[in-house]
Tab-separated table of N, CA, C and O in Angstrom:
chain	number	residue	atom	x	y	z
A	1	UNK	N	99.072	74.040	113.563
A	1	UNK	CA	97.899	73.651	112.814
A	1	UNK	C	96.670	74.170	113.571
A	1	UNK	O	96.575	73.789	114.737
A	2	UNK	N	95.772	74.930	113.121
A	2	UNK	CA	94.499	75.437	113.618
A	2	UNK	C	93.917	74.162	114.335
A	2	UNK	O	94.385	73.029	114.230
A	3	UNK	N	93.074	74.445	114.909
A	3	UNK	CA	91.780	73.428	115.529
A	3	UNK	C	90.200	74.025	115.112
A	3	UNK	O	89.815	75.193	115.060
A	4	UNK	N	89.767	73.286	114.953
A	4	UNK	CA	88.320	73.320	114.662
A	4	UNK	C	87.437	72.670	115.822
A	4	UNK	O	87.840	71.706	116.473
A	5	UNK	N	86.182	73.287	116.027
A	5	UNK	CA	85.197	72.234	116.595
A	5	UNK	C	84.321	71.994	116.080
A	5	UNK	O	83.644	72.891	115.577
A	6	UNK	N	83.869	70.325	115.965
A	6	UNK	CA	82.553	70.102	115.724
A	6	UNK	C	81.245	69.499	116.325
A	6	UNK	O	81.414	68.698	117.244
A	7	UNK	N	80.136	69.733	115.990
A	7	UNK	CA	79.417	69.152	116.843
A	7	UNK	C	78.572	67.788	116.060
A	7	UNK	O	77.940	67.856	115.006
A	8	UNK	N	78.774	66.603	116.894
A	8	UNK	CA	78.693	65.266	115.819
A	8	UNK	C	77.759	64.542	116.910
A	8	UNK	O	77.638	65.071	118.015
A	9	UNK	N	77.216	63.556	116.666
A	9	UNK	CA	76.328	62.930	117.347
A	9	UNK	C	77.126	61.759	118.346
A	9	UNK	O	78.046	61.014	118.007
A	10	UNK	N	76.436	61.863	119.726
A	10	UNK	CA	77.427	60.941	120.705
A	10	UNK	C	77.383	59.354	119.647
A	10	UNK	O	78.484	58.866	119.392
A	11	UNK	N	76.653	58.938	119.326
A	11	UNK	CA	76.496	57.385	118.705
A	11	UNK	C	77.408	57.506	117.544
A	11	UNK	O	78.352	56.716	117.535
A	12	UNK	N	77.283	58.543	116.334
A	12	UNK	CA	78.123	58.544	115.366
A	12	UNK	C	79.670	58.479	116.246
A	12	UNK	O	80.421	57.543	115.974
A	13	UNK	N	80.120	59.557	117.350
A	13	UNK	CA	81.453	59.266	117.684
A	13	UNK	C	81.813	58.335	118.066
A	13	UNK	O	82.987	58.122	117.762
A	14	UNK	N	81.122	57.229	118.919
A	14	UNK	CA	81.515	56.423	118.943
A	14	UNK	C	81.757	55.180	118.169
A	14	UNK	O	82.636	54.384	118.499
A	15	UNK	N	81.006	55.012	117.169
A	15	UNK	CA	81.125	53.978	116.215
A	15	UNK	C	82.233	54.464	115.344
A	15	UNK	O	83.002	53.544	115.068
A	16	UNK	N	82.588	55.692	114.783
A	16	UNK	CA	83.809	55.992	114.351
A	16	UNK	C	84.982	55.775	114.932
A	16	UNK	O	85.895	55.293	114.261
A	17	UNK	N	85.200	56.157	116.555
A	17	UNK	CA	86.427	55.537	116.841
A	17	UNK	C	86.742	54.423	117.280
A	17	UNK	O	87.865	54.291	117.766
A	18	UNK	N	85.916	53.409	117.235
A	18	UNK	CA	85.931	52.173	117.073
A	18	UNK	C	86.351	51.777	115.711
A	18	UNK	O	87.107	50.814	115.590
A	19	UNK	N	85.904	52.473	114.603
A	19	UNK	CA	86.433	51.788	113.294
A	19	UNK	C	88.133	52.916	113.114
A	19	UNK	O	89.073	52.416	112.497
A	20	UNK	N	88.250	54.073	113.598
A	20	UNK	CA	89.498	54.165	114.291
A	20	UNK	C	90.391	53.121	114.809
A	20	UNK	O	91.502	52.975	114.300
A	21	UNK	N	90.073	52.533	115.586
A	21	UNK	CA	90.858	52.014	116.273
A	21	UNK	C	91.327	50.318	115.710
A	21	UNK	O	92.337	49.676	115.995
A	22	UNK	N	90.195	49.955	114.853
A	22	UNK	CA	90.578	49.003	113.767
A	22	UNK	C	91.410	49.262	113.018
A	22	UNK	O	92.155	48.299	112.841
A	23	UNK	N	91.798	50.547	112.187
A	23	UNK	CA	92.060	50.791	111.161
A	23	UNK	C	93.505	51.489	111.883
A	23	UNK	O	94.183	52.076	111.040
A	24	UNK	N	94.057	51.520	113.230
A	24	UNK	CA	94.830	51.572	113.808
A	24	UNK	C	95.662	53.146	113.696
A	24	UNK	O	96.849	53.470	113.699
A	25	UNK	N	94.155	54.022	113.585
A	25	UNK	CA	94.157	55.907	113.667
A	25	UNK	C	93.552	56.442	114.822
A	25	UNK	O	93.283	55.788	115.830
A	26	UNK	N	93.359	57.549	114.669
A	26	UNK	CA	92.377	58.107	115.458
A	26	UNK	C	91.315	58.566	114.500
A	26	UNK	O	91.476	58.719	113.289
A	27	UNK	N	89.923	58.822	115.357
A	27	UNK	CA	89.136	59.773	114.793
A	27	UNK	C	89.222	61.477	114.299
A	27	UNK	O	88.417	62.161	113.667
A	28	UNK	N	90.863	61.874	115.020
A	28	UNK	CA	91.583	63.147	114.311
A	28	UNK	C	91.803	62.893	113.056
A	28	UNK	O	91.564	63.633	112.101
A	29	UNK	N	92.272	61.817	113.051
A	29	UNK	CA	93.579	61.853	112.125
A	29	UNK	C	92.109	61.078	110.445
A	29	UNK	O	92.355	61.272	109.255
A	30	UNK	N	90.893	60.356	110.916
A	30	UNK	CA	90.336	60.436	110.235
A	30	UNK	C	89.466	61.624	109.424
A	30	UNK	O	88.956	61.646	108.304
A	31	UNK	N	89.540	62.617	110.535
A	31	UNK	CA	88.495	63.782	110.082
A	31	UNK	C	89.423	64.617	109.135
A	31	UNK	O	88.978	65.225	108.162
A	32	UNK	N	90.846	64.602	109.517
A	32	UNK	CA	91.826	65.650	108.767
A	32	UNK	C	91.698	64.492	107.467
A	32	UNK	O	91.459	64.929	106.341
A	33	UNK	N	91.806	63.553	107.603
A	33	UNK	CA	92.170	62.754	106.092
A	33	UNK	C	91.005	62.953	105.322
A	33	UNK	O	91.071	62.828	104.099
A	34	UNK	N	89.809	63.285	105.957
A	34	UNK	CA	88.884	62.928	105.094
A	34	UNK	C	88.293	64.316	104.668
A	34	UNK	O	87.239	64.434	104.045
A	35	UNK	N	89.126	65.400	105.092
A	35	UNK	CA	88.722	66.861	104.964
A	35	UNK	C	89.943	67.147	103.626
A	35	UNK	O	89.601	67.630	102.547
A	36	UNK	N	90.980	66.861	103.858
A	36	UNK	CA	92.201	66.791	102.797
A	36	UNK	C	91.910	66.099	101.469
A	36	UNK	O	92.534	66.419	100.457
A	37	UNK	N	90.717	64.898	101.459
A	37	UNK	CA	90.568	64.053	100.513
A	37	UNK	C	89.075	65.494	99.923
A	37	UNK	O	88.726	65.460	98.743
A	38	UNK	N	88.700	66.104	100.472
A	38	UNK	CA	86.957	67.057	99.848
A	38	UNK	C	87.986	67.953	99.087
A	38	UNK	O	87.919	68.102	97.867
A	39	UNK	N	88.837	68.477	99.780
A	39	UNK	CA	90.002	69.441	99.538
A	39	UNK	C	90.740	69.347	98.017
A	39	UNK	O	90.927	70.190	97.139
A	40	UNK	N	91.000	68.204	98.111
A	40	UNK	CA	91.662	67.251	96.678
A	40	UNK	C	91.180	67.023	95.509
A	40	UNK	O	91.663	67.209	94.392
A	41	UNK	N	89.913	66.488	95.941
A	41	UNK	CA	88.642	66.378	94.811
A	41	UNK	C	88.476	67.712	94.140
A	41	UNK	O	88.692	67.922	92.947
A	42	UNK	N	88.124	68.473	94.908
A	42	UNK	CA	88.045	70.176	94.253
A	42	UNK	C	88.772	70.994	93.984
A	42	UNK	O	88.426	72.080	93.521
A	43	UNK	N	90.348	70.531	94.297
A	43	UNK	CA	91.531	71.090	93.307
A	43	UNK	C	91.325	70.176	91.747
A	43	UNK	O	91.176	70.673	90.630
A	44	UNK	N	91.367	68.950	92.053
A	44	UNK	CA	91.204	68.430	90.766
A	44	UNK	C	90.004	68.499	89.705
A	44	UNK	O	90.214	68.195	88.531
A	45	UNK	N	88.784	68.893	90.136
A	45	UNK	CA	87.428	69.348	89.335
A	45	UNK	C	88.244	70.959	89.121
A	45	UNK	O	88.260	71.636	88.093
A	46	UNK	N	88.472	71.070	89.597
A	46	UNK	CA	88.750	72.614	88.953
A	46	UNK	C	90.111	72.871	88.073
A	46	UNK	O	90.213	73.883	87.380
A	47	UNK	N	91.231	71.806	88.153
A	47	UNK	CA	92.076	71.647	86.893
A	47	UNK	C	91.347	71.186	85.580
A	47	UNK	O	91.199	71.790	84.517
A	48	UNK	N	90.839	69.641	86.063
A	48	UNK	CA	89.974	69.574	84.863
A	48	UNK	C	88.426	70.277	84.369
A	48	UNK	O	87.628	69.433	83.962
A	49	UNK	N	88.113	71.188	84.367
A	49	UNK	CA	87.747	72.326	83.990
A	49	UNK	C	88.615	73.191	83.465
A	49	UNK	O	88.269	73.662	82.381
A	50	UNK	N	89.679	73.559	83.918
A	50	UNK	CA	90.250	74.819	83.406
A	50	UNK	C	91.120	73.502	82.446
A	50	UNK	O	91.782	73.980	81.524
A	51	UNK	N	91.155	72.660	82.509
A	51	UNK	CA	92.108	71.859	80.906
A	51	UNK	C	91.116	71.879	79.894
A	51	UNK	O	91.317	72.503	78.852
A	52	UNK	N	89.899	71.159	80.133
A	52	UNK	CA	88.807	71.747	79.281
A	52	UNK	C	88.115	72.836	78.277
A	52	UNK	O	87.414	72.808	77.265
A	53	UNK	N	88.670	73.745	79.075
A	53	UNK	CA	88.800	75.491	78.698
A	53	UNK	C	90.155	75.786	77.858
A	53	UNK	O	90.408	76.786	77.186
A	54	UNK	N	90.890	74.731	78.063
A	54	UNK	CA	91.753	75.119	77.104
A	54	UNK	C	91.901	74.487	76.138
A	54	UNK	O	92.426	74.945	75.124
A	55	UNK	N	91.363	73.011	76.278
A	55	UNK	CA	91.038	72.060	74.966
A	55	UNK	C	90.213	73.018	73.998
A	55	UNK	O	90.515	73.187	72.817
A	56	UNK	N	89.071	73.661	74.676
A	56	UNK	CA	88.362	74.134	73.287
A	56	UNK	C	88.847	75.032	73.040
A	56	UNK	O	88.508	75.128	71.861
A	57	UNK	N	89.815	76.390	73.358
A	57	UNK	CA	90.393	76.968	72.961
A	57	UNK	C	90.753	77.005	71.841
A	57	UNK	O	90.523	77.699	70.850
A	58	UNK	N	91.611	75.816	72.203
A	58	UNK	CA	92.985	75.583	71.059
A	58	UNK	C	92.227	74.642	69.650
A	58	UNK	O	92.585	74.678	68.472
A	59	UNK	N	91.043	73.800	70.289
A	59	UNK	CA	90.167	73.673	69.230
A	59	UNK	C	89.465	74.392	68.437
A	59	UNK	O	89.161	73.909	67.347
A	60	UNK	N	89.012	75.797	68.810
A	60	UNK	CA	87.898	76.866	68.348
A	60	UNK	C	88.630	77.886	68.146
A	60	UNK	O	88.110	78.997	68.037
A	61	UNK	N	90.569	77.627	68.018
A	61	UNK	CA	90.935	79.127	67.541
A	61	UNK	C	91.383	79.217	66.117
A	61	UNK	O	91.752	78.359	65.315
A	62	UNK	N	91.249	80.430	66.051
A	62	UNK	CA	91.713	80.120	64.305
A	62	UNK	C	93.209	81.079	64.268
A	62	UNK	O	93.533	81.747	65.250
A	63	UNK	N	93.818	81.051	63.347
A	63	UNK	CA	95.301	81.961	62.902
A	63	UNK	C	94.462	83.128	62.192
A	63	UNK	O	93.878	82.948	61.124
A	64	UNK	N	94.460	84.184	62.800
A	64	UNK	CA	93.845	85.481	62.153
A	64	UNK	C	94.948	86.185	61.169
A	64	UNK	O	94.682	86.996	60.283
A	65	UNK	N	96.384	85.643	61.559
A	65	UNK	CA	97.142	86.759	60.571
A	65	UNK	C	97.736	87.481	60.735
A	65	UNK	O	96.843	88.153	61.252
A	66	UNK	N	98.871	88.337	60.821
A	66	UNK	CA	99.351	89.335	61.208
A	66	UNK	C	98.346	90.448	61.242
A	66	UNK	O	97.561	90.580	60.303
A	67	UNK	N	98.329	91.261	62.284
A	67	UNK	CA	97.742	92.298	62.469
A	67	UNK	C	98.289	93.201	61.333
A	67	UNK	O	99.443	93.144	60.909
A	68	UNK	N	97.109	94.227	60.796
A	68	UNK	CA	98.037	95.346	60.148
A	68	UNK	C	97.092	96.471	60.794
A	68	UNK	O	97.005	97.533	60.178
A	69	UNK	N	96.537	96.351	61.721
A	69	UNK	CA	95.961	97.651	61.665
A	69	UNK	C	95.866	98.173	63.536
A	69	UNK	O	95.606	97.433	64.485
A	70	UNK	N	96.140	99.486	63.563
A	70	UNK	CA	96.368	99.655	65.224
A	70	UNK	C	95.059	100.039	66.178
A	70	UNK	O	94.227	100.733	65.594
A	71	UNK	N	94.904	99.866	66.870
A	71	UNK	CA	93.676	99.901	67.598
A	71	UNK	C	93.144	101.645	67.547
A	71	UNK	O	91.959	101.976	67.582
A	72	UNK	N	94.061	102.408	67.477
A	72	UNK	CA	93.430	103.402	67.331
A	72	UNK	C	92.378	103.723	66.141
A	72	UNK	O	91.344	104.388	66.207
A	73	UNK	N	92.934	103.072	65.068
A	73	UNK	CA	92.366	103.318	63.784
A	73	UNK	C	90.891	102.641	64.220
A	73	UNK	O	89.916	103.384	64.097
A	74	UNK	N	90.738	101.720	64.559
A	74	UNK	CA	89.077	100.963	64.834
A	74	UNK	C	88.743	102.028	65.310
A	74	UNK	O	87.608	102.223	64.876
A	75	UNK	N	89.098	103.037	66.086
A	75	UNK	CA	87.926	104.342	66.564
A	75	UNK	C	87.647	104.902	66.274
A	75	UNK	O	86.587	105.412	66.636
A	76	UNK	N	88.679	105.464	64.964
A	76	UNK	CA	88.762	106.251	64.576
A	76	UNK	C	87.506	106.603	63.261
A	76	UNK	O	87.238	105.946	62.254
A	77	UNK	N	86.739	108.300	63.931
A	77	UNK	CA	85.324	108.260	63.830
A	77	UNK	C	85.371	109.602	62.841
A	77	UNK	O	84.496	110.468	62.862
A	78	UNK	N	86.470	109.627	62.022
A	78	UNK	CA	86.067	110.672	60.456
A	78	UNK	C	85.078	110.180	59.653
A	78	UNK	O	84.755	110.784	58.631
């Protein structure tokens, strides 16, 4: 697993691993949970978006029909 560094304020670290140590973690194991949980959120905004995109799709499409005609012919400039 990679490592990261950050730079956090001496008072913020310590009041975090104090509520660490309540909550019977570390302040690692809080920063990975709480980096995995930003991580999560923005897989899921971005499913629901792309379900969205397909709701209106399937709402805004219509049955055009069998094709009868081949793409060349649309160019075609006689």
């Amino acid at each position: 697993m990679p490592n990261i560094t950050l730079s956090v304020e001496k008072e913020v670290i310590k009041k975090v691993r104090k509520i660490a140590i309540d909550k019977d973690t570390t302040l690692t194991a809080m920063v990975r949970d709480f980096l995995r949980s930003v991580a999560d959120r923005d897989m899921q905004e971005k499913e629901r978006s792309v379900q969205k995109l397909l709701e209106t799709f399937m709402r805004c499409s219509r049955d055009m029909g069998k094709r009868t005609w081949k793409r060349e012919e649309l160019y075609d400039r006689q």
